[in-house]
C-alpha cells in the first residue's frame, strides 16, 4: 500500500509539473543567472570557483557513511571548485524515503540512485529532474567533451534528452580493450583456513556443497565463542535476496533469454534444484536464523569476526572485513572458489559491469543552481575529476612515477590496513564513487592488497557482460509494472518460506502456488515488454 500510495502521489506531482512545464526553463535561468556559463574549450567550473556553493546530494543507499569535508580529498575539491557537499542518506528503507521526497516534491539538488530503481523513470516522467543535455548546451558545453557519447546514447529518452549519468559503466569497447582484466563482484567465498583444514572440498555439486557445510559445522562448531554460520548470504528484503537470485543464477550459468525472448530464470530446473539444496541445508541447521534477518552492517560485522564458513556474496563489500581478518591472521581471510554449478558442470557466468553501470546521478528541478550543478558534474567525470577522486592530491596522497600516478606509501599502507580510516582521513580510491569511471582507473592497472587480491582476480575468467538485459524497467503505473511489483513482493514473501520449508513436499506446494500466482497475474505480459526493451538494447549495442 505504501508503494501504491507513493505512485499515486508521484503521478499527482507529475500532473502538476506538466502544467508548469512552460515555466521550468525560466526558473532554471533565474536560478543560474549569477553563474558564468562555460564554453566548449573552458569548463564552467573554472570560471565560478570563487563563488562558494553547497549542494544537498541525496545518496539512495542507507549504508553510505562518508561525510564531505572530513577527508583531505573532499577539502581539496571544494577549494578547487568552490563546491561543498552535504550528503543526505536514508536512515531506513530507501524506497520509502525517496518516494516521500518524490510525492512531496522535495528532492534535493542532486540525486544518486541505482539505475534499475523504478523511481528513475518516475522522476523523469514527472518532470522532477532536469535534462543534462539541455543544461550542458546552455551552461557548460565542455560537458560533451568529457561525457562518453555511448553512455549518453544509452540513457537518452524517447524525447531525445538525457537525465542521468552513470558510474562504473563499461562500453563494449571497454570490454574489448580490457579483455581478461575485468573482474566481477559476484563470488562464492570460503574461509581459507577452514576450507584447507577440510581438504579443499568440491562444493560445485549439491552433495559436495552440503557435505562441506556439515563438515565445517562439525569441525568448527564455534568461532570466538559464537556459533559458526556455515553459509552466509546478502540480506533478505521485501523483494527477495540477491545471493539466491542473480548471483546463484549466474553461478549456474542460467541464460537471460531463450529463443530471442526474455527467460524467467527462476523457473530453470537447475535453479529450482539448488533452491532445494538450500532448503535441505536449512532443515539440517546449516543456515542460521541470523541469515534471514541480518542487515548489511550485521553481516559485515560477522564476516569481520570470521563467523561464516562460506558466503555467496559481493566481494567488494567484504573489504573492511577482509582487512580486519588479514591483520589478525592472513590464513583467516575469505578466498573465492568454484561455487554451485549446473547439472552440465558449465563454467560460471559472472556479471561484469555493463554500459548501464551501477548508479545514475541526476539534477533535481529544485536544484538551487542547475548551472553550477552541471558544471560540477562535468568536473567530476573529466580526467581531472577522476584523478582527484581516485588518486587525490599531488605530492600529498600520490606522486608520479615513470609517468604513472602512484599512491604515496603511507596512504597505500593505510588503505591496505584500514580502508575506513583511509577514506575518512584521505578520501582516495573513489571514496566519493558517485561518478567514478572504472575503465579510466583500469588503465593504471589495479593494485590489490594481499587481503583483497584473490577474490577479485579469481573472477576474471568468468566475467561476462549482460548489458543487453540492463534497463528493462517497466513504465511506472503501467499494467506490466504493477504486475511485476506484485510478483516481486510475492517472491520476497515466498523465498524465505521455500528455504525454511520443513519438507520437499512443502517446498513443492509453495513453489507451485507461486508459479500459478505469476501466471494468473500476467507474467507473460511483463516478459513480452521486457523482450521488446531487450531488442532495443541490442540495437543500441550493435548486437544481433
C-alpha atoms as one frame of an Amber mdcrd trajectory, in Angstrom:
protein
   0.000   0.000   0.000   2.883   2.354   0.784   4.349   1.820  -2.675   0.971
   2.255  -4.330   0.327   5.468  -2.395   3.742   6.740  -3.425   2.970   6.065
  -7.081  -0.384   7.838  -6.838   1.204  10.841  -5.165   4.025  10.891  -7.694
   1.550  10.862 -10.563  -0.226  13.785  -8.912   3.083  15.615  -8.834   3.564
  14.688 -12.493   0.282  16.272 -13.484   1.133  19.433 -11.590   4.606  19.519
 -13.081   3.378  19.059 -16.632   1.081  22.044 -16.268   4.007  24.100 -15.046
   6.478  22.830 -17.655   6.402  26.033 -19.622   7.969  27.962 -16.774  10.677
  25.395 -15.957  13.224  26.889 -18.334  12.604  30.336 -16.906  13.086  29.001
 -13.383  16.376  27.366 -14.317  17.588  30.551 -15.972  16.678  32.608 -12.909
  18.490  30.263 -10.516  21.577  30.184 -12.736  21.654  33.886 -13.619  24.691
  34.650 -11.451  26.714  31.707 -12.796  29.092  32.286 -15.702  28.486  29.766
 -18.497  31.373  27.645 -19.676  32.420  27.161 -23.286  33.470  24.295 -25.490
  37.104  24.996 -24.596  36.794  26.135 -20.967  34.793  24.149 -18.404  32.355
  26.267 -16.446  33.612  25.188 -13.010  36.886  27.016 -13.646  35.010  30.288
 -14.196  32.946  30.075 -10.982  35.302  28.524  -8.436  35.499  31.798  -6.488
  31.759  31.585  -5.679  31.166  29.117  -2.813  28.067  26.954  -3.045  26.753
  23.978  -1.075  24.727  21.290  -2.809  22.492  18.828  -0.975  23.214  15.429
  -2.515  20.887  12.504  -1.833  22.517   9.039  -1.893  19.899   6.279  -2.109
  21.944   3.782  -0.084  21.423   3.660   3.670  24.863   2.091   4.206  26.775
   5.074   2.795  28.583   6.586   5.776  31.024   9.156   4.394  30.822  12.882
   5.068  32.100  15.606   2.759  34.641  17.875   4.432  36.276  15.258   6.673
  38.857  13.996   4.204  41.766  15.731   2.541  40.354  14.996  -0.925  36.916
  16.499  -0.249  38.528  19.665   1.163  40.832  19.830  -1.853  37.930  19.544
  -4.316  35.916  22.215  -2.501  38.909  24.553  -2.533  39.450  23.873  -6.239
  35.833  24.172  -7.429  34.090  26.233  -4.749  31.557  23.398  -4.342  30.763
  21.961  -0.931  28.555  18.889  -0.491  26.050  17.968   2.199  25.151  14.305
   1.794  21.642  13.098   2.616  21.320   9.373   3.315  18.130   7.487   4.280
  18.147   6.217   7.840  15.989   3.200   6.995  14.115   1.993   3.936  15.491
   3.741   0.860  12.347   3.393  -1.242  10.147   4.954   1.419  12.483   7.930
   1.846  12.795   8.582  -1.877   9.103   8.037  -2.568   8.189  10.554   0.110
  10.502  13.166  -1.420   9.061  12.499  -4.870   5.488  12.721  -3.614   6.233
  15.894  -1.650   8.245  17.463  -4.475  11.163  17.925  -2.068  14.027  16.317
  -3.965  17.375  17.943  -3.099  19.877  19.389  -5.595  21.468  16.111  -6.711
  20.296  12.502  -6.563  22.346   9.305  -6.916  20.307   6.116  -7.271  20.686
   2.630  -8.734  19.812   2.769 -12.430  17.348  -0.117 -12.025  15.168   1.606
  -9.446  11.605   2.376 -10.529  11.925   5.923  -9.201  14.271   6.814 -12.079
  11.563   6.793 -14.808   9.098   8.141 -12.234  11.246  11.242 -11.629  11.863
  11.715 -15.345   8.224  11.311 -16.365   7.120  13.610 -13.551   9.453  16.375
 -14.675  11.230  16.330 -11.314  14.723  16.154 -12.803  16.382  18.327 -15.437
  17.773  17.187 -18.799  21.571  17.160 -18.570  21.999  17.763 -22.288  19.994
  20.992 -22.180  21.861  22.239 -19.116  25.185  21.414 -20.769  24.298  23.199
 -24.007  23.365  26.364 -22.121  25.831  26.417 -19.261  28.712  24.036 -19.949
  29.283  22.738 -23.494  32.569  21.285 -22.215  30.408  18.521 -20.744  30.136
  16.960 -24.197  33.936  16.786 -24.454  34.256  14.635 -21.346  30.967  12.690
 -21.364  31.018   9.361 -23.184  28.710   9.541 -26.256  27.732   5.866 -25.923
  26.709   6.325 -22.310  24.662   9.376 -23.243  23.082   7.400 -26.069  22.247
   4.524 -23.740  20.363   6.811 -21.366  18.742   9.049 -23.987  14.970   9.006
 -23.562  12.329   8.928 -26.284  12.090  12.720 -26.077  15.769  12.958 -27.025
  17.003  14.105 -23.604  19.425  12.572 -21.108  18.602  12.937 -17.419  21.275
  10.910 -15.645  24.935   9.996 -15.991  26.206   6.588 -14.802  29.166   5.488
 -12.754  31.022   2.166 -13.078  29.901   1.954 -16.713  31.691  -0.182 -19.311
  31.034   0.184 -23.032  31.509  -2.720 -25.472  34.792  -1.061 -26.492  35.944
  -1.167 -22.871  35.292  -4.905 -22.796  37.415  -5.368 -25.907  40.225  -3.155
 -24.652  40.268  -4.676 -21.156  39.591  -8.276 -22.105  40.841 -10.636 -19.407
  41.405  -7.773 -16.958  37.850  -7.134 -15.800  36.502  -8.508 -12.541  33.085
  -9.317 -11.113  31.652  -8.507  -7.714  29.957 -11.913  -7.570  31.855 -14.528
  -5.600  31.455 -17.735  -3.647  33.760 -17.277  -0.671  35.131 -19.682   1.920
  37.280 -19.017   4.967  40.745 -20.050   3.841  41.953 -21.853   6.963  38.723
 -23.808   7.439  38.473 -24.735   3.769  42.034 -26.041   3.728  41.548 -27.899
   7.020  38.591 -29.713   5.417  40.746 -30.779   2.483  39.520 -28.172  -0.023
  36.195 -29.925  -0.720  34.441 -29.652  -4.066  31.322 -27.539  -3.422  30.091
 -27.350  -7.016  27.594 -30.199  -6.628  24.632 -30.413  -4.246  26.189 -33.392
  -2.500  29.600 -31.748  -2.112  28.079 -28.446  -1.037  26.014 -29.975   1.758
  28.852 -32.275   2.853  31.233 -29.322   3.191  28.751 -27.301   5.276  28.171
 -30.304   7.549  31.901 -30.885   7.946  32.574 -27.218   8.724  29.912 -27.138
  11.432  31.200 -30.373  12.958  34.877 -29.388  12.932  34.422 -25.712  13.859
  31.230 -25.505  15.965  32.101 -22.079  17.384  34.158 -19.062  16.367  35.339
 -16.750  19.119  32.767 -18.188  21.471  29.921 -17.675  18.974  28.240 -20.395
  16.869  29.630 -20.846  13.376  27.386 -19.762  10.491  28.038 -22.412   7.805
  26.691 -20.321   4.885  26.161 -16.564   4.629  24.084 -14.597   2.123  23.214
 -10.999   1.368  20.334  -9.558   3.338  16.742 -10.580   2.715  14.370  -7.747
   1.827  10.819  -7.123   0.690  11.586  -8.475  -2.779  13.994 -11.301  -2.021
  17.716 -11.905  -1.585  20.245 -11.137  -4.340  22.505 -14.038  -3.329  19.736
 -16.539  -4.030  18.629 -14.790  -7.225  21.018 -13.260  -9.768  24.181 -14.424
  -8.007  23.130 -18.051  -7.763  21.657 -17.982 -11.264  24.919 -16.620 -12.701
  26.959 -19.253 -10.890  24.645 -21.803 -12.515  25.143 -20.128 -15.930  21.396
 -19.790 -16.444  20.648 -17.735 -19.593  18.721 -14.483 -19.567  16.939 -15.298
 -22.813  15.828 -18.298 -24.811  14.792 -18.283 -28.468  15.071 -14.495 -28.583
  12.739 -13.946 -25.638  13.364 -12.982 -22.009  13.573 -16.154 -19.927  12.156
 -16.494 -16.426  15.445 -17.651 -14.910  13.768 -18.535 -11.622  11.923 -21.413
 -13.318  15.083 -23.084 -14.617  15.309 -26.712 -13.386  18.907 -26.271 -12.224
  17.926 -23.222 -10.209  14.992 -24.982  -8.552  17.280 -27.924  -7.802  19.712
 -25.645  -5.956  16.973 -23.832  -4.063  16.041 -27.259  -2.740  19.678 -27.749
  -1.710  19.439 -24.598   0.400  16.151 -25.882   1.830  17.894 -29.105   2.826
  20.736 -27.107   4.375  18.261 -25.118   6.455  16.443 -28.276   7.585  19.779
 -29.643   8.815  20.530 -26.499  10.811  23.231 -25.328   8.367  21.576 -21.928
   7.766  21.371 -19.825  10.904  18.299 -17.709  11.657  20.625 -14.690  11.513
  20.892 -15.143   7.744  17.216 -14.306   7.273  17.155 -11.217   9.485  20.617
  -9.617   9.457  21.158  -6.330   7.657  24.314  -5.435   5.777  26.101  -3.890
   8.768  25.472  -7.001  10.855  26.619  -9.286   8.029  29.850  -7.334   7.647
  30.444  -7.394  11.401  30.085 -11.176  11.488  32.276 -11.530   8.415  34.969
  -9.463  10.161  34.732 -11.926  13.051  35.200 -14.794  10.591  31.973 -16.460
  11.726  30.914 -17.615   8.251  32.449 -20.704   6.714  31.124 -19.918   3.225
  29.369 -16.934   1.662  27.599 -16.316  -1.647  28.350 -12.633  -1.508  29.625
  -9.477  -3.180  33.370  -9.395  -2.612  33.626  -5.606  -2.899  31.610  -5.228
   0.303  33.976  -7.587   2.104  36.942  -5.213   2.005  36.787  -3.969   5.603
  36.101  -7.465   6.914  38.905  -8.972   4.853  41.416  -6.436   6.118  40.377
  -7.000   9.723  40.831 -10.749   9.319  44.110 -10.378   7.428  45.552  -8.220
  10.187  44.675 -10.941  12.716  45.930 -13.835  10.590  46.347 -13.929   6.769
  45.075 -17.509   6.768  41.682 -16.418   8.129  40.681 -14.318   5.116  37.967
 -15.382   2.688  39.021 -16.714  -0.685  36.928 -17.297  -3.799  36.450 -20.865
  -5.032  34.164 -22.512  -7.541  30.621 -22.486  -6.218  27.356 -24.152  -7.240
  27.339 -25.353 -10.846  24.564 -26.527 -13.116  23.993 -30.170 -13.930  26.172
 -29.850 -17.056  29.083 -28.517 -14.982  29.297 -25.447 -17.229  31.617 -22.576
 -16.206  30.132 -19.757 -14.151  28.934 -16.640 -15.997  29.532 -13.848 -13.503
  28.102 -10.437 -14.186  30.561  -7.700 -15.034  29.558  -4.075 -15.218  27.620
  -3.180 -18.338  27.099   0.145 -20.040  24.265   0.893 -17.595  26.842   0.932
 -14.810  25.800   0.900 -11.182  24.188   4.228 -10.270  22.791   7.269 -12.044
  23.317  10.824 -10.863  20.569  13.308 -11.698  19.965  17.021 -11.130  16.676
  17.933  -9.470  14.423  20.671 -10.802  14.637  22.031  -7.243  18.397  22.499
  -7.622  19.458  25.878  -6.258  21.833  26.479  -9.184  21.468  23.999 -12.075
  24.314  25.687 -13.997  26.809  25.086 -11.193  25.468  21.556 -10.794  26.101
  20.562 -14.420  29.497  22.233 -14.248  30.369  20.206 -11.160  29.263  17.026
 -12.915  31.467  17.991 -15.858  34.417  18.341 -13.495  33.746  15.009 -11.765
  33.505  12.955 -14.976  36.513  14.679 -16.564  40.006  13.185 -16.367  40.924
  15.848 -13.823  37.965  14.959 -11.633  38.742  11.243 -11.919  42.369  11.874
 -10.975  41.258  13.873  -7.937  38.686  11.354  -6.713  40.857   8.301  -7.369
  44.415   9.379  -6.589  43.746  12.582  -4.656  46.206  15.432  -4.165  49.565
  15.671  -5.996  52.507  15.066  -3.628  50.117  14.721  -0.680  48.361  11.430
  -1.468  50.119  10.436  -4.705  53.145  11.173  -6.878  54.014  10.486 -10.499
  56.462   7.644 -11.098  57.613   6.740 -14.606  54.675   8.680 -15.997  52.096
   6.909 -13.822  50.361   8.121 -10.652  51.018   6.050  -7.551  49.661   6.469
  -4.036  52.300   7.516  -1.535  53.449   4.642   0.703  51.704   5.938   3.850
  48.393   6.334   2.016  48.649   2.958   0.287  49.540   1.261   3.574  46.574
   2.784   5.406  44.274   1.821   2.516  45.522  -1.739   2.861  45.262  -1.960
   6.638  42.171   0.116   7.398  40.093   1.280   4.483  37.583   3.101   6.668
  40.377   5.113   8.277  41.850   5.878   4.854  38.542   7.082   3.462  37.968
   9.329   6.462  41.473  10.792   6.523  42.434  10.922   2.831  39.385  10.010
   0.723  41.190   8.459  -2.267  40.336   5.334  -4.289  36.829   6.535  -5.143
  35.704   7.172  -1.591  33.315   9.501  -3.438  32.199   6.967  -6.022  29.084
   8.679  -7.358  30.609   9.379 -10.782  33.608   7.044 -10.772  34.813   5.939
 -14.190  36.208   2.468 -13.594  37.534   1.931 -17.142  39.570   5.127 -16.690
  41.055   3.767 -13.453  41.725   0.377 -15.076  44.264   1.946 -17.434  46.664
   2.346 -14.496  46.460  -1.311 -13.564  44.660  -2.446 -10.461  46.788  -2.978
  -7.403  45.116  -5.105  -4.780  46.294  -5.546  -1.246  47.079  -9.137  -0.207
  43.835  -9.140   1.778  41.708  -8.344  -1.271  43.514  -9.645  -4.355  42.479
 -13.285  -4.639  38.662 -12.901  -4.785  38.955 -10.118  -7.361  41.448 -11.861
  -9.625  39.660 -15.211  -9.333  36.580 -13.852 -11.129  38.412 -12.741 -14.303
  37.918 -15.903 -16.407  34.184 -15.907 -15.684  33.273 -12.254 -16.294  30.507
 -11.658 -18.813  28.656  -8.530 -19.873  24.881  -8.681 -19.512  24.378  -5.144
 -20.809  21.615  -6.225 -23.200  19.473  -7.079 -20.174  20.017  -3.809 -18.338
  17.397  -1.072 -18.345  14.410  -3.369 -18.670  12.433  -1.253 -16.199   8.743
  -1.002 -16.865   6.880   2.289 -17.129   5.701   3.261 -13.620   1.960   2.854
 -13.259   1.665   0.651 -16.339  -0.169  -2.662 -16.124   3.117  -4.519 -16.604
   4.865  -2.534 -13.852   2.073  -3.226 -11.399   2.138  -6.919 -12.294   5.916
  -7.050 -11.819   5.672  -5.300  -8.441   3.066  -7.760  -7.196   5.165 -10.697
  -8.343   8.295  -9.231  -6.725   6.533  -8.785  -3.413   5.144 -12.315  -3.578
   8.621 -13.644  -4.364  10.045 -11.668  -1.435   7.484 -13.324   0.818   7.873
 -16.832  -0.584  11.658 -17.102  -0.963  12.347 -17.463   2.788   9.320 -19.758
   3.049  10.811 -22.009   0.375  14.177 -22.185   2.124  12.553 -22.794   5.501
  10.057 -25.388   4.245  10.080 -28.430   6.534   9.974 -30.905   3.647  10.448
 -31.063  -0.101   6.707 -31.652  -0.437   6.033 -28.359   1.372   8.595 -26.659
  -0.884   6.805 -28.006  -3.966   3.450 -26.775  -2.709   4.748 -23.241  -2.080
   6.574 -23.277  -5.420   3.567 -24.429  -7.425   1.316 -21.837  -5.797   3.908
 -19.162  -6.602   4.086 -20.188 -10.279   0.298 -20.173 -10.572   0.201 -16.723
  -8.956   2.729 -15.438 -11.508   0.844 -16.869 -14.460  -2.531 -15.639 -13.213
  -1.158 -12.146 -12.627   0.215 -11.990 -16.159   3.969 -12.516 -16.074   3.810
 -13.239 -19.817   2.860  -9.582 -20.393   5.872  -8.455 -18.386   8.209 -10.723
 -20.342   6.806  -9.505 -23.659   7.553  -5.859 -22.819  10.990  -6.734 -21.463
  11.749  -8.652 -24.647  10.937  -5.524 -26.657  13.248  -3.476 -24.439  15.991
  -6.102 -24.783  15.713  -5.840 -28.569  16.159  -2.060 -28.379  19.170  -2.516
 -26.085  20.790  -4.891 -28.548  20.301  -2.354 -31.321  21.976   0.339 -29.200
  24.884  -2.013 -28.510  25.199  -3.146 -32.121  24.304  -6.726 -31.230  22.347
  -9.110 -33.408
